[in-house]
Short mmCIF file of the N, C-alpha and C atoms (twelve columns), coordinates in Angstrom:
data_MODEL
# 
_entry.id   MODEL 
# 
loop_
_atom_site.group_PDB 
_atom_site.id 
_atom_site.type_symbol 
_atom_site.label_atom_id 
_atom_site.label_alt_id 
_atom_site.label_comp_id 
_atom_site.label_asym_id 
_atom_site.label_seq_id 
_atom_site.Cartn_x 
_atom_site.Cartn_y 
_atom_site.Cartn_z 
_atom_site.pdbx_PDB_model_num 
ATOM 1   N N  . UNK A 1   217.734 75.524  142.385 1 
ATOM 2   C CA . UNK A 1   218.654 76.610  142.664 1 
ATOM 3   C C  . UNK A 1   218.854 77.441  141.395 1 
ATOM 4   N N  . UNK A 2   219.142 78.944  141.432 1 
ATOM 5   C CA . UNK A 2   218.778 79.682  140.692 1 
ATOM 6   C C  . UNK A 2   220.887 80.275  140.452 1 
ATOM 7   N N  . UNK A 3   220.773 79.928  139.137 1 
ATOM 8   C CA . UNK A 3   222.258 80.615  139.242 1 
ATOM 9   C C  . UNK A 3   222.058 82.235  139.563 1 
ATOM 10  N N  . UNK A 4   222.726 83.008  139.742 1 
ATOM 11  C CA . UNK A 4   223.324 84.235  139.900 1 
ATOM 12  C C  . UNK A 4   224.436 84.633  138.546 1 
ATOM 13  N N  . UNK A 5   223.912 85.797  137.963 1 
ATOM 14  C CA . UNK A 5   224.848 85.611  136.986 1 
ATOM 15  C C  . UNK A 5   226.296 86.510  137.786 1 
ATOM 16  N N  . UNK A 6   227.694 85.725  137.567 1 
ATOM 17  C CA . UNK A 6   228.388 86.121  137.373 1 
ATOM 18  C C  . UNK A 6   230.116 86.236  136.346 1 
ATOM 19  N N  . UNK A 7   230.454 87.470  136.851 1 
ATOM 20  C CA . UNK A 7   231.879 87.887  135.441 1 
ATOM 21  C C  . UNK A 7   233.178 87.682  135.873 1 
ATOM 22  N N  . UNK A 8   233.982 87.346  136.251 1 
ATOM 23  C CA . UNK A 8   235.322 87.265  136.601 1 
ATOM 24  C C  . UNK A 8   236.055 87.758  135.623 1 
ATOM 25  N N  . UNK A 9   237.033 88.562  136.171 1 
ATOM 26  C CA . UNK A 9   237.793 89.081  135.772 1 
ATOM 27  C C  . UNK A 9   239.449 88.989  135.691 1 
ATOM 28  N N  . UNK A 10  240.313 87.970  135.548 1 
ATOM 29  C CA . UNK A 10  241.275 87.289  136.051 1 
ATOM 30  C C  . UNK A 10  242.758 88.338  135.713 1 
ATOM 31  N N  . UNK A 11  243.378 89.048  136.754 1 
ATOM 32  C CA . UNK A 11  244.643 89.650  136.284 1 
ATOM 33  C C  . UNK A 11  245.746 88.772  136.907 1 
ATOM 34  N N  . UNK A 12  246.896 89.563  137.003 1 
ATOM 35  C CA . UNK A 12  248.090 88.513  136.964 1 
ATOM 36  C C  . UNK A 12  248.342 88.301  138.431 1 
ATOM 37  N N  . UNK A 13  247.757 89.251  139.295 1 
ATOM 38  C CA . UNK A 13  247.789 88.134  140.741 1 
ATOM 39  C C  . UNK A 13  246.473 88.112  141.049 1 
ATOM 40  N N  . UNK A 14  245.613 87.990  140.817 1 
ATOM 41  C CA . UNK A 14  244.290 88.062  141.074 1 
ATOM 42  C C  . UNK A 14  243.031 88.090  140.071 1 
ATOM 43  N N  . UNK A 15  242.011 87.184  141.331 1 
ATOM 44  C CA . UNK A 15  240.777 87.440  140.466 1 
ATOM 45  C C  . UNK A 15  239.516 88.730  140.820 1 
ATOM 46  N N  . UNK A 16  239.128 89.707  140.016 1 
ATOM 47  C CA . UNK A 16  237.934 90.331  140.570 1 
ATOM 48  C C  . UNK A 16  236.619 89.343  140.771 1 
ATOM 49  N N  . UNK A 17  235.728 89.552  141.053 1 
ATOM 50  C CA . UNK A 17  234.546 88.571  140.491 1 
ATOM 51  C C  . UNK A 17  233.864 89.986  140.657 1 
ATOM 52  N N  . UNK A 18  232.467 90.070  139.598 1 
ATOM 53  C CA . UNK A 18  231.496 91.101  139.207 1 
ATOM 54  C C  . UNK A 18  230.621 89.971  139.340 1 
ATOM 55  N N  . UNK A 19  229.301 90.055  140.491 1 
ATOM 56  C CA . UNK A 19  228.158 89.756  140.369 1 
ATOM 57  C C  . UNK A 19  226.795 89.945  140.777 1 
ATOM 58  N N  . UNK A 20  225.609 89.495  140.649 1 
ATOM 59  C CA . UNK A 20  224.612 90.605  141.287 1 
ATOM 60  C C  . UNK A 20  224.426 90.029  142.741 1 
ATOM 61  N N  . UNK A 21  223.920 90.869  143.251 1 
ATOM 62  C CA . UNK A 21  223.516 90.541  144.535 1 
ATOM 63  C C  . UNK A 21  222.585 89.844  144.581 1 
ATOM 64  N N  . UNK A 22  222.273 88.456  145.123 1 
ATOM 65  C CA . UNK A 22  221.157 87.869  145.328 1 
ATOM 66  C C  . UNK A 22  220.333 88.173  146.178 1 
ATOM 67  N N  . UNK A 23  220.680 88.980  147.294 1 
ATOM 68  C CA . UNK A 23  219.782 89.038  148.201 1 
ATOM 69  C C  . UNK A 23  219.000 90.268  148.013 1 
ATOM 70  N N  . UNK A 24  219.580 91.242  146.881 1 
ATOM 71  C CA . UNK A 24  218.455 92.788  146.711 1 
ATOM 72  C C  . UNK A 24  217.953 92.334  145.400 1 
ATOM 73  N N  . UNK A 25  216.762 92.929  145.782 1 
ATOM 74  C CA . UNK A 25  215.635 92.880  144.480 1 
ATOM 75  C C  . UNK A 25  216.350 93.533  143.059 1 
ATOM 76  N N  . UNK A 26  217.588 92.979  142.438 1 
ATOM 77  C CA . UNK A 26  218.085 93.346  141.382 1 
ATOM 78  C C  . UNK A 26  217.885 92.821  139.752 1 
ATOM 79  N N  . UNK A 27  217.343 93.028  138.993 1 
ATOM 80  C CA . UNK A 27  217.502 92.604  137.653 1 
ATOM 81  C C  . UNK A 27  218.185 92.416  137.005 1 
ATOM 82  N N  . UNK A 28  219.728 93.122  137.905 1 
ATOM 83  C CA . UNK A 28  220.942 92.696  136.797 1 
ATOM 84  C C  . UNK A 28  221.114 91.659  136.044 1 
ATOM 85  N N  . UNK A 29  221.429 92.017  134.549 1 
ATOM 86  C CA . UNK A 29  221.675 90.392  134.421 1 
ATOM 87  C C  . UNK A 29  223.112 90.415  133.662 1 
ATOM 88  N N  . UNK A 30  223.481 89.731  132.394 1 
ATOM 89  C CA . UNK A 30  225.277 89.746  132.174 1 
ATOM 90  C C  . UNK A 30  225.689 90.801  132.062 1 
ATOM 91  N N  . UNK A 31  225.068 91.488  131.242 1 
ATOM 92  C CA . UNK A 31  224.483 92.493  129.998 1 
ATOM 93  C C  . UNK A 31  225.652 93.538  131.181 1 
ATOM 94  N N  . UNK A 32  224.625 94.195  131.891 1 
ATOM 95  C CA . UNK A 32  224.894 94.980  133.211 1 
ATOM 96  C C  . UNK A 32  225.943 94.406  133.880 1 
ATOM 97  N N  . UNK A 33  226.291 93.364  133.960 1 
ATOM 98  C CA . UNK A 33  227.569 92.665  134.375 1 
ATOM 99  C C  . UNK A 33  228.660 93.135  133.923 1 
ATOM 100 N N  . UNK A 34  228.643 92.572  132.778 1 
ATOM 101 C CA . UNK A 34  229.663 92.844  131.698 1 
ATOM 102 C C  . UNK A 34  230.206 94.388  131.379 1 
ATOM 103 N N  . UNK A 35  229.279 95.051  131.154 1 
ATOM 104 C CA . UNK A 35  229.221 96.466  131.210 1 
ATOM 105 C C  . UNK A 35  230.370 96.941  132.712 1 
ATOM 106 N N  . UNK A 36  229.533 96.383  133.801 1 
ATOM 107 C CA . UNK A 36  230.643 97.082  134.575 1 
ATOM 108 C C  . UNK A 36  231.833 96.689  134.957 1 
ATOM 109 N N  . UNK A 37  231.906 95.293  134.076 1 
ATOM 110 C CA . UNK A 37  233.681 94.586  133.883 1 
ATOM 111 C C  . UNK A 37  234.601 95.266  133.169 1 
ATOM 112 N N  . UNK A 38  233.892 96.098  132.023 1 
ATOM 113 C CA . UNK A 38  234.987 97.026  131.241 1 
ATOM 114 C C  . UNK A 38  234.836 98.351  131.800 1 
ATOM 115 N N  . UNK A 39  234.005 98.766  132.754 1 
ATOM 116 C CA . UNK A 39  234.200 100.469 132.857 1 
ATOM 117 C C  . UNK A 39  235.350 100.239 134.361 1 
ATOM 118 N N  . UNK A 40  235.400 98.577  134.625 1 
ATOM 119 C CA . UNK A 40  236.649 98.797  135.775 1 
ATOM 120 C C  . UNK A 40  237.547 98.977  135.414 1 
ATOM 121 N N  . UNK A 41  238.689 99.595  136.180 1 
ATOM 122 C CA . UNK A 41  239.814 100.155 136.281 1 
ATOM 123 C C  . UNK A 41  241.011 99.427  135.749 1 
ATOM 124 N N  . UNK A 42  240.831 97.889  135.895 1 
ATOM 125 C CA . UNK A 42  241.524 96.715  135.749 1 
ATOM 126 C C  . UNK A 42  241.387 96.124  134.564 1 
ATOM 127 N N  . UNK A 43  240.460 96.921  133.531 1 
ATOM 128 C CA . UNK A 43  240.198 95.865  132.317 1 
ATOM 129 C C  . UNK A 43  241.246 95.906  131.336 1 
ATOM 130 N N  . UNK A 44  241.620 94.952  130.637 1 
ATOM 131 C CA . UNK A 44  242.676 95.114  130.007 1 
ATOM 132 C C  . UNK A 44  241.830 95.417  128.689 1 
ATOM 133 N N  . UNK A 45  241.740 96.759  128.162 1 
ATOM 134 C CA . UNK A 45  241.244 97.138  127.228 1 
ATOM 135 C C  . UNK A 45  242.533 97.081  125.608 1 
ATOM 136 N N  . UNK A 46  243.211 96.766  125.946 1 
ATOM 137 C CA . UNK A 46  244.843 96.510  124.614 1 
ATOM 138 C C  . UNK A 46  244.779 94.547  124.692 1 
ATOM 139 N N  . UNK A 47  243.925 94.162  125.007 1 
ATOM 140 C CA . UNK A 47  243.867 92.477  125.194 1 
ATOM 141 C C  . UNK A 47  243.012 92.068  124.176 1 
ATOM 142 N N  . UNK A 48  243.363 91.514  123.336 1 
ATOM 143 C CA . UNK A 48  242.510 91.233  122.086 1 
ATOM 144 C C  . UNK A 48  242.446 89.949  122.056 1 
ATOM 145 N N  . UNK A 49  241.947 88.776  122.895 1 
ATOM 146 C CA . UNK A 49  241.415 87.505  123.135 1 
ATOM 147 C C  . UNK A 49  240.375 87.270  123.031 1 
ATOM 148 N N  . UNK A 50  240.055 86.154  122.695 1 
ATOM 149 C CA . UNK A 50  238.534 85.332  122.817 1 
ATOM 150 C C  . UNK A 50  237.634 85.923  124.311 1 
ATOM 151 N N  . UNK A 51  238.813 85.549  125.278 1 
ATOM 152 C CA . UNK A 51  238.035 86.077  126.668 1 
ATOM 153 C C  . UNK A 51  237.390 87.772  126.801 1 
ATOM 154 N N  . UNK A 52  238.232 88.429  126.419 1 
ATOM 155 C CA . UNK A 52  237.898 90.068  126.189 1 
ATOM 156 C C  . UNK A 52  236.820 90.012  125.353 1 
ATOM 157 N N  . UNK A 53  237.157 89.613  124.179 1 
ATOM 158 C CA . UNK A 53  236.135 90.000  123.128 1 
ATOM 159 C C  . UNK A 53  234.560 89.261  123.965 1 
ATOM 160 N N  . UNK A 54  234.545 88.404  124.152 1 
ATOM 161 C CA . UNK A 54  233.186 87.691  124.901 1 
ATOM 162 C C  . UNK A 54  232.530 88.628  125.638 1 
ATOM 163 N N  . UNK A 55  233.237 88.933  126.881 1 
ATOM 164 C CA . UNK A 55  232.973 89.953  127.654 1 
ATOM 165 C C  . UNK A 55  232.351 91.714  127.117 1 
ATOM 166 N N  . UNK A 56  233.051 91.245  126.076 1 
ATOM 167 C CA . UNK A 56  232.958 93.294  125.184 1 
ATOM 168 C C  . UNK A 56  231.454 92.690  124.488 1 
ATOM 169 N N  . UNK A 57  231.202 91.702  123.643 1 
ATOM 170 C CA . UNK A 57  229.859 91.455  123.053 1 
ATOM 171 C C  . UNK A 57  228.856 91.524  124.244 1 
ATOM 172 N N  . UNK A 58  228.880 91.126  125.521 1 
ATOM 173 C CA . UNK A 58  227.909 90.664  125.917 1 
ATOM 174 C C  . UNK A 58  227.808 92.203  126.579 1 
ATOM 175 N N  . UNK A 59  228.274 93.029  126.683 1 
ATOM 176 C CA . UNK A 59  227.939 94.529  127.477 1 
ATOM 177 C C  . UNK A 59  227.585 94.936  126.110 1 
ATOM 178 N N  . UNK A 60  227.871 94.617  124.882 1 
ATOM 179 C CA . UNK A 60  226.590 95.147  124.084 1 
ATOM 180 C C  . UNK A 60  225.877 94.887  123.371 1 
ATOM 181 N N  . UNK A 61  225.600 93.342  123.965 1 
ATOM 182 C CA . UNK A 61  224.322 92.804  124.147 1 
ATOM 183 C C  . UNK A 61  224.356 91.818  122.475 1 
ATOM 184 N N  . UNK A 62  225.547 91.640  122.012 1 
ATOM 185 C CA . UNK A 62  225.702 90.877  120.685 1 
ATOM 186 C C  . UNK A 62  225.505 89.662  120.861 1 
ATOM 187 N N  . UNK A 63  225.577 88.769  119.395 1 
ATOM 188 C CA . UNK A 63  225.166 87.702  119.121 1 
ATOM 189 C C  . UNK A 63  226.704 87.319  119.841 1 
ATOM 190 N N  . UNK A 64  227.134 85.885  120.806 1 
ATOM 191 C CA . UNK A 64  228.198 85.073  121.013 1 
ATOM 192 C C  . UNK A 64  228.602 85.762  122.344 1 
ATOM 193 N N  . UNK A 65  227.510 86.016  123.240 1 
ATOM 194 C CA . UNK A 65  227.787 86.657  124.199 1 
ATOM 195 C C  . UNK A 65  227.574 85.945  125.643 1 
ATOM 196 N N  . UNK A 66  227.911 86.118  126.551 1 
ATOM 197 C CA . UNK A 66  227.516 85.283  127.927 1 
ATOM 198 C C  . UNK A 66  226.583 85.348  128.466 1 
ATOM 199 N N  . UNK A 67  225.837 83.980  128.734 1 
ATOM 200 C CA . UNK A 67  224.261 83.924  128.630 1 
ATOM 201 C C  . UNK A 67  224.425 82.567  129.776 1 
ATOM 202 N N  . UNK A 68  225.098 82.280  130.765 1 
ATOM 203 C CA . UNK A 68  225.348 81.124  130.928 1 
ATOM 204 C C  . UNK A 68  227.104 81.156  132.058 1 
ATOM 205 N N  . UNK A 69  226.788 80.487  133.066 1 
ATOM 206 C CA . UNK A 69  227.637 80.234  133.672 1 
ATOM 207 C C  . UNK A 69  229.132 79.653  132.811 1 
ATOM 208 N N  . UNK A 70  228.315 78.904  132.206 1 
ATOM 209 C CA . UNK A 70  229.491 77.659  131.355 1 
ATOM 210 C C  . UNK A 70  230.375 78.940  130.500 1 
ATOM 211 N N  . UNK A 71  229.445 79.825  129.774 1 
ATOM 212 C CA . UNK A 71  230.131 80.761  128.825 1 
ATOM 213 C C  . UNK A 71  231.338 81.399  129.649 1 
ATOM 214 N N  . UNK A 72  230.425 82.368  130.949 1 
ATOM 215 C CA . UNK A 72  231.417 82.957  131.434 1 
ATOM 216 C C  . UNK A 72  232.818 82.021  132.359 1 
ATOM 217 N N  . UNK A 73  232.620 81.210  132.684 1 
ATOM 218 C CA . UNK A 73  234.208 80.616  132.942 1 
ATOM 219 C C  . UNK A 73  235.019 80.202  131.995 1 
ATOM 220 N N  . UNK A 74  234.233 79.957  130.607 1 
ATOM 221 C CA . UNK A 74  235.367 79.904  129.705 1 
ATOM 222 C C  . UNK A 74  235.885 81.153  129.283 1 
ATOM 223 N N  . UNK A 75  235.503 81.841  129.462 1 
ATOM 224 C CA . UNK A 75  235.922 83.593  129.260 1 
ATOM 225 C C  . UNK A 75  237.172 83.771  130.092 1 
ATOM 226 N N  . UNK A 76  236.682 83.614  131.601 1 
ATOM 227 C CA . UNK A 76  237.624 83.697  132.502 1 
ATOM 228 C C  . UNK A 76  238.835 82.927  132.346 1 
ATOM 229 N N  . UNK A 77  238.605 81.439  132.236 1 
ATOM 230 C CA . UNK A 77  239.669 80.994  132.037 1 
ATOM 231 C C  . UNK A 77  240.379 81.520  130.836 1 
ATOM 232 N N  . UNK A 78  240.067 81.630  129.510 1 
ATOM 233 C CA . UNK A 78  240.063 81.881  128.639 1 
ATOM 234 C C  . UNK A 78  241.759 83.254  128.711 1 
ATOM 235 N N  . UNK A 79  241.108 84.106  129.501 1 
ATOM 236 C CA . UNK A 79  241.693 85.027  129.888 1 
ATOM 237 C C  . UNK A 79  243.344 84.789  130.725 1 
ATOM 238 N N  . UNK A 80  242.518 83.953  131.855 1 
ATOM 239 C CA . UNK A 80  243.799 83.501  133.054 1 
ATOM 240 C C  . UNK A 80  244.932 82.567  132.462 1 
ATOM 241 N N  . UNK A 81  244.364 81.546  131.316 1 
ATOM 242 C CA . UNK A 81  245.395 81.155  130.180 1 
ATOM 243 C C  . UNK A 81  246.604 81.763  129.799 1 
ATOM 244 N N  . UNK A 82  245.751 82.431  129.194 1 
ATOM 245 C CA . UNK A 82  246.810 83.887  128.384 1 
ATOM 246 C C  . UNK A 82  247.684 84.525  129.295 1 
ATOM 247 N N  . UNK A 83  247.023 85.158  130.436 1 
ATOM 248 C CA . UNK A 83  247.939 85.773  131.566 1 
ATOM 249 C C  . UNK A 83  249.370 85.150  132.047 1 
ATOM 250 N N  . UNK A 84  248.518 83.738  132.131 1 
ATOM 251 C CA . UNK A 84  249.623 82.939  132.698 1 
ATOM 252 C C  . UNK A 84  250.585 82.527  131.536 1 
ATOM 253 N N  . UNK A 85  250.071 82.240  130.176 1 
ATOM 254 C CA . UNK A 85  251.335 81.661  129.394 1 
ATOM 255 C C  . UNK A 85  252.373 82.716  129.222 1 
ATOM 256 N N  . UNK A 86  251.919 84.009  129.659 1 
ATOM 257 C CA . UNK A 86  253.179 85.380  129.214 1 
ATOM 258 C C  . UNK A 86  252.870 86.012  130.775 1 
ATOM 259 N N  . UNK A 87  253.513 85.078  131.764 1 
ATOM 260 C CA . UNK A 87  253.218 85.775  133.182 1 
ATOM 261 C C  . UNK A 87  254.695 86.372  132.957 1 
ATOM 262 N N  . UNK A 88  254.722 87.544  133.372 1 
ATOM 263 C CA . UNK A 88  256.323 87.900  133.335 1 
ATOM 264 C C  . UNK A 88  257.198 88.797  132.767 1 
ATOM 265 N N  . UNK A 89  256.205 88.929  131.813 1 
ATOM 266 C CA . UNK A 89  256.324 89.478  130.182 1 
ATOM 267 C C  . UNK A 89  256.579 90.857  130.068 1 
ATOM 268 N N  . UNK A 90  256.962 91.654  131.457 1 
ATOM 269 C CA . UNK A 90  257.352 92.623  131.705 1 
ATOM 270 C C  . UNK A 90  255.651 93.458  130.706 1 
ATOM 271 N N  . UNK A 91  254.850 93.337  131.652 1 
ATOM 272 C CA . UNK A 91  253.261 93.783  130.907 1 
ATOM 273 C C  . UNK A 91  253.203 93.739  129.556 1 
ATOM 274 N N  . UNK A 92  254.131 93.277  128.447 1 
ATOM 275 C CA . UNK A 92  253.802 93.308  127.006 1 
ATOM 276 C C  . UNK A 92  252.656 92.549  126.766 1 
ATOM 277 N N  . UNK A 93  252.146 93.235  126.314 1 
ATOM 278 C CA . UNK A 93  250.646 92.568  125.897 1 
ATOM 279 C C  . UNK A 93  250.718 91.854  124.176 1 
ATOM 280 N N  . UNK A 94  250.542 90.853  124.400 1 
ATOM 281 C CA . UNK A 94  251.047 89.408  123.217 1 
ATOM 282 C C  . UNK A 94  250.153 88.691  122.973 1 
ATOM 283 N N  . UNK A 95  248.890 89.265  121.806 1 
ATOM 284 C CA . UNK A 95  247.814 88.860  121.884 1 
ATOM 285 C C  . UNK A 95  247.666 87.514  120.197 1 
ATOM 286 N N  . UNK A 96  248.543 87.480  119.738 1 
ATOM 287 C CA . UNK A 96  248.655 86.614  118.701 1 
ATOM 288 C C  . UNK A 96  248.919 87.404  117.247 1 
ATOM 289 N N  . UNK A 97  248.905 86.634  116.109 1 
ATOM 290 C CA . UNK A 97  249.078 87.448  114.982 1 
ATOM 291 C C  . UNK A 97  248.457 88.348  114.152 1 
ATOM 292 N N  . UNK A 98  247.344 87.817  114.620 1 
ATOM 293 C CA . UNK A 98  246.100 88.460  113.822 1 
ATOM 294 C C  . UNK A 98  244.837 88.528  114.327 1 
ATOM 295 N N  . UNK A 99  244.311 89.223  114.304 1 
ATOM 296 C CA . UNK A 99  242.794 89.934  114.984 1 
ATOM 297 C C  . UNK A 99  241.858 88.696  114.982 1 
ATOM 298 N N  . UNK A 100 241.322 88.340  115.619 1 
ATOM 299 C CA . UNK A 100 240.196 87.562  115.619 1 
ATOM 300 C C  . UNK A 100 238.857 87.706  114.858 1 
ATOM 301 N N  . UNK A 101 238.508 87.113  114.053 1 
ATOM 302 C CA . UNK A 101 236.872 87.051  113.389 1 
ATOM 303 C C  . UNK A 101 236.243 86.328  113.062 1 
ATOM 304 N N  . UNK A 102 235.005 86.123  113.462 1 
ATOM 305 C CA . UNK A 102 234.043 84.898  113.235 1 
ATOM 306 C C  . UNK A 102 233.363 85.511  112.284 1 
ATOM 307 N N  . UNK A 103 233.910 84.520  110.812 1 
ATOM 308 C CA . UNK A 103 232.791 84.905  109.740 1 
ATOM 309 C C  . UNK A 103 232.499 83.825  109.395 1 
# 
């Protein structure tokens, strides 16, 4: 069995899922996934998490990007974590103290 790549997208009552169609002759692969996880309407582009940032490398195609089922649910969850530990939060977006960087 052949995975299908797909992106989930987890907001505070809901999940999107972004994935290719298996049944049309498509090449999509994360890359193109990912890409159309941030041009949706729903992306939390002011979310500065591990899960965002994953998602933002792999639409452009960087090193630490989702290549892999396993990657993308930790993304997702990654994400639905966060949502949920500040569900409530009157939308303040409470992304930690300091910017994230892998050096």
């Amino acid at each position: 069995m052949r995975n299908v790549p797909r992106i989930d997208l987890p907001t505070s009552n809901q999940w999107i899922t972004f994935r290719r169609d298996k049944d049309l002759e498509d090449n999509e692969d994360y890359t193109d996934i990912a890409q159309r996880v941030i041009d949706d309407s729903e992306w939390p582009a002011n979310l500065n998490i591990w899960g965002t940032y994953t998602i933002s490398w792999t639409a452009s195609g960087e090193p630490g990007a989702i290549r892999s089922p396993a990657t993308a649910a930790a993304a997702r969850i990654n994400i639905h974590l966060h949502q949920q530990a500040f569900f409530g939060a009157n939308n303040v977006v409470i992304d930690g103290d300091e910017p994230f960087t892998d050096d």
